[in-house]
């Protein structure tokens, strides 16, 4: 799994190299990640709404229909946005305030994406299995999110 992550992250960074649009970077990452791992059921980004910086709005994703907006502090994504910390949740049904966009999701990892030190988005990956995400998923996705917006100039 670690090798697959290394390969797909390399591929993502090669595809987005020189691309100023953050949206294009998010879309390419969501596509390639969801293709690389069978247990990725929903893969995408919630971006900080430029008109309301206390709310996330859905961005590029692969999967079933996602909720459109998530206030900071709500659910797994809102908790990650507020705390600026990765949330790795083995059973989302036990997470207080979890937002069920699709009842088939059972575990989830959410990683903050910073740009010039400010929160730009969160990467959200959901799985239909319980406890799908381990420390390898976390370490590799955190690395991707650290570098994904390097060189991005616009949202
Ligand atoms: N379950 C997430 C909401 C996003 S969807 O799963 C796509 C949450 O609690 O933040």
Coordinates of N, CA and C in Angstrom, one line a residue, residues 51-145:
X51 N -16.6 33.2 0.5 CA -17.7 34.2 1.0 C -18.0 34.0 2.4
X52 N -17.7 32.8 3.0 CA -18.0 32.5 4.4 C -16.9 31.6 4.9
X53 N -15.9 32.2 5.5 CA -14.7 31.4 5.8 C -14.8 30.5 7.1
X54 N -16.1 30.4 7.6 CA -16.4 29.4 8.6 C -17.2 28.2 8.1
X55 N -17.2 28.1 6.7 CA -18.0 27.0 6.1 C -17.2 26.4 5.0
X56 N -17.4 25.1 4.9 CA -16.8 24.3 3.8 C -17.9 24.1 2.7
X57 N -17.4 24.2 1.4 CA -18.4 23.9 0.3 C -17.7 22.8 -0.5
X58 N -18.6 21.9 -1.1 CA -18.0 20.8 -1.8 C -17.2 21.2 -3.0
X59 N -16.1 20.6 -3.2 CA -15.3 20.8 -4.4 C -15.2 19.6 -5.2
X60 N -14.1 19.4 -6.0 CA -14.0 18.3 -6.9 C -14.0 17.0 -6.1
X61 N -14.8 16.0 -6.6 CA -14.8 14.7 -5.9 C -15.2 13.6 -6.9
X62 N -14.9 12.3 -6.5 CA -15.4 11.1 -7.2 C -16.2 10.3 -6.2
X63 N -17.4 9.9 -6.6 CA -18.2 9.1 -5.7 C -19.7 9.5 -5.8
X64 N -20.4 9.1 -4.9 CA -21.9 9.4 -4.9 C -22.1 10.8 -4.4
X65 N -23.3 11.3 -4.6 CA -23.6 12.7 -4.3 C -23.2 13.1 -2.9
X66 N -22.3 14.1 -2.7 CA -21.9 14.6 -1.4 C -22.8 15.8 -1.0
X67 N -22.8 16.0 0.4 CA -23.4 17.2 0.9 C -22.8 18.4 0.3
X68 N -23.5 19.5 0.2 CA -22.9 20.7 -0.4 C -22.1 21.5 0.6
X69 N -22.6 21.7 1.8 CA -21.9 22.6 2.7 C -21.8 22.0 4.1
X70 N -20.7 22.2 4.8 CA -20.4 21.7 6.1 C -19.9 22.9 6.9
X71 N -20.6 23.3 8.0 CA -20.0 24.4 8.8 C -18.8 23.9 9.6
X72 N -17.8 24.8 9.8 CA -16.6 24.4 10.7 C -17.2 23.9 12.0
X73 N -16.5 22.8 12.5 CA -16.9 22.3 13.8 C -18.0 21.2 13.7
X74 N -18.6 21.0 12.5 CA -19.6 19.9 12.4 C -19.1 18.7 11.6
X75 N -19.4 17.6 12.1 CA -19.0 16.3 11.4 C -17.5 16.1 11.4
X76 N -17.1 15.2 10.6 CA -15.7 14.8 10.6 C -14.9 15.9 9.8
X77 N -15.5 16.3 8.7 CA -14.8 17.4 7.9 C -14.7 18.7 8.6
X78 N -15.8 19.1 9.3 CA -15.8 20.4 10.0 C -14.9 20.4 11.2
X79 N -14.8 19.2 11.8 CA -13.8 19.0 13.0 C -12.4 19.2 12.5
X80 N -12.1 18.6 11.4 CA -10.7 18.7 10.8 C -10.4 20.1 10.4
X81 N -11.4 20.8 9.8 CA -11.2 22.2 9.4 C -11.0 23.1 10.6
X82 N -11.7 22.9 11.7 CA -11.6 23.7 12.8 C -10.3 23.5 13.6
X83 N -9.9 22.2 13.7 CA -8.8 21.9 14.5 C -7.5 21.9 13.7
X84 N -7.6 21.9 12.4 CA -6.4 21.8 11.5 C -5.7 20.5 11.7
X85 N -6.4 19.5 12.2 CA -5.8 18.1 12.4 C -6.5 17.1 11.6
X86 N -5.7 16.1 11.2 CA -6.3 14.9 10.5 C -7.3 14.2 11.5
X87 N -8.4 13.8 10.9 CA -9.4 12.9 11.7 C -9.4 11.6 11.0
X88 N -9.0 10.5 11.7 CA -9.1 9.2 11.2 C -10.1 8.4 12.0
X89 N -11.2 8.0 11.4 CA -12.4 7.5 12.2 C -12.7 6.1 11.7
X90 N -12.5 5.2 12.6 CA -12.8 3.7 12.3 C -14.3 3.4 12.1
X91 N -15.1 4.1 12.9 CA -16.6 3.9 12.8 C -17.3 5.2 12.8
X92 N -17.7 5.7 11.7 CA -18.2 7.1 11.6 C -19.5 7.2 12.4
X93 N -20.2 6.1 12.6 CA -21.5 6.1 13.3 C -21.3 6.5 14.8
X94 N -20.1 6.3 15.3 CA -19.8 6.6 16.7 C -19.2 8.1 16.8
X95 N -19.0 8.7 15.7 CA -18.5 10.1 15.7 C -19.6 11.1 16.0
X96 N -19.5 11.9 17.1 CA -20.6 12.8 17.4 C -20.7 13.8 16.3
X97 N -22.0 14.0 15.8 CA -22.2 15.0 14.8 C -21.8 14.6 13.4
X98 N -21.5 13.3 13.2 CA -21.1 12.8 11.9 C -22.2 13.1 10.9
X99 N -21.8 13.6 9.7 CA -22.8 14.0 8.7 C -22.8 12.8 7.7
X100 N -24.0 12.2 7.6 CA -24.1 11.0 6.7 C -24.6 11.4 5.4
X101 N -23.7 11.7 4.4 CA -24.1 12.0 3.1 C -24.5 10.8 2.4
X102 N -23.9 9.6 2.6 CA -24.3 8.4 2.1 C -24.2 7.3 3.2
X103 N -25.3 6.6 3.5 CA -25.3 5.8 4.6 C -24.4 4.6 4.5
X104 N -23.8 4.4 3.3 CA -22.9 3.2 3.1 C -21.5 3.5 3.6
X105 N -21.2 4.7 3.9 CA -19.8 5.1 4.5 C -19.7 4.6 5.9
X106 N -18.7 3.9 6.2 CA -18.5 3.4 7.6 C -17.2 3.9 8.2
X107 N -16.2 4.2 7.5 CA -15.0 4.8 8.0 C -14.5 5.9 7.1
X108 N -13.7 6.8 7.7 CA -13.4 8.0 7.0 C -12.1 8.6 7.5
X109 N -11.3 9.2 6.6 CA -10.2 10.0 7.0 C -10.3 11.4 6.3
X110 N -10.0 12.4 7.1 CA -10.1 13.8 6.6 C -8.8 14.5 7.0
X111 N -8.2 15.1 6.0 CA -6.8 15.7 6.1 C -6.9 17.2 5.7
X112 N -6.5 18.1 6.5 CA -6.5 19.5 6.1 C -5.5 19.8 5.0
X113 N -5.8 20.7 4.1 CA -4.9 21.2 3.0 C -4.6 22.7 3.3
X114 N -3.4 23.0 3.5 CA -3.0 24.4 3.8 C -2.4 25.0 2.5
X115 N -2.5 26.3 2.4 CA -1.9 27.0 1.3 C -1.3 28.3 2.0
X116 N 0.0 28.5 1.9 CA 0.7 29.6 2.5 C 0.3 29.6 4.0
X117 N 0.2 28.5 4.7 CA -0.1 28.5 6.1 C -1.6 28.7 6.5
X118 N -2.4 28.9 5.5 CA -3.9 29.0 5.8 C -4.7 27.8 5.3
X119 N -5.7 27.5 6.0 CA -6.6 26.4 5.5 C -7.2 26.7 4.2
X120 N -7.0 25.9 3.2 CA -7.7 26.1 1.9 C -8.8 25.1 1.7
X121 N -8.7 23.9 2.2 CA -9.6 22.8 1.9 C -9.4 21.7 2.9
X122 N -10.2 20.7 2.9 CA -9.9 19.4 3.5 C -10.1 18.3 2.4
X123 N -9.2 17.3 2.5 CA -9.4 16.1 1.7 C -10.2 15.1 2.5
X124 N -11.3 14.6 1.9 CA -12.1 13.6 2.6 C -12.2 12.3 1.9
X125 N -11.8 11.2 2.5 CA -12.0 9.9 1.9 C -12.8 9.0 2.8
X126 N -13.9 8.4 2.2 CA -14.8 7.5 2.9 C -14.7 6.1 2.4
X127 N -14.9 5.2 3.2 CA -14.9 3.8 2.8 C -16.1 3.1 3.3
X128 N -16.6 2.1 2.6 CA -17.8 1.3 3.0 C -17.4 0.3 4.1
X129 N -16.1 0.0 4.3 CA -15.6 -0.9 5.3 C -15.4 -0.1 6.6
X130 N -15.4 -0.8 7.7 CA -15.0 -0.2 9.0 C -13.4 -0.2 9.1
X131 N -12.9 0.8 9.7 CA -11.4 0.9 10.0 C -10.6 0.6 8.7
X132 N -10.9 1.3 7.6 CA -10.2 1.1 6.4 C -8.8 1.8 6.4
X133 N -8.7 2.9 7.2 CA -7.6 3.8 7.1 C -6.6 3.6 8.3
X134 N -5.3 3.4 8.0 CA -4.4 3.2 9.1 C -3.3 4.3 9.0
X135 N -2.2 4.1 9.8 CA -1.3 5.2 9.9 C -0.5 5.4 8.5
X136 N -0.5 4.4 7.7 CA 0.1 4.6 6.3 C -0.8 5.5 5.5
X137 N -2.1 5.2 5.5 CA -3.0 6.1 4.7 C -2.8 7.6 5.2
X138 N -2.7 7.7 6.6 CA -2.6 9.0 7.2 C -1.3 9.7 6.8
X139 N -0.2 9.0 6.9 CA 1.1 9.6 6.6 C 1.2 10.0 5.1
X140 N 0.7 9.2 4.3 CA 0.8 9.5 2.8 C -0.1 10.6 2.4
X141 N -1.3 10.5 2.9 CA -2.3 11.6 2.5 C -1.9 12.9 3.1
X142 N -1.3 12.9 4.3 CA -0.8 14.2 4.9 C 0.3 14.7 4.0
X143 N 1.2 13.9 3.6 CA 2.3 14.4 2.7 C 1.7 15.0 1.4
X144 N 0.7 14.3 0.8 CA 0.1 14.8 -0.4 C -0.5 16.2 -0.2
X145 N -1.3 16.3 0.9 CA -2.0 17.5 1.2 C -1.0 18.7 1.5

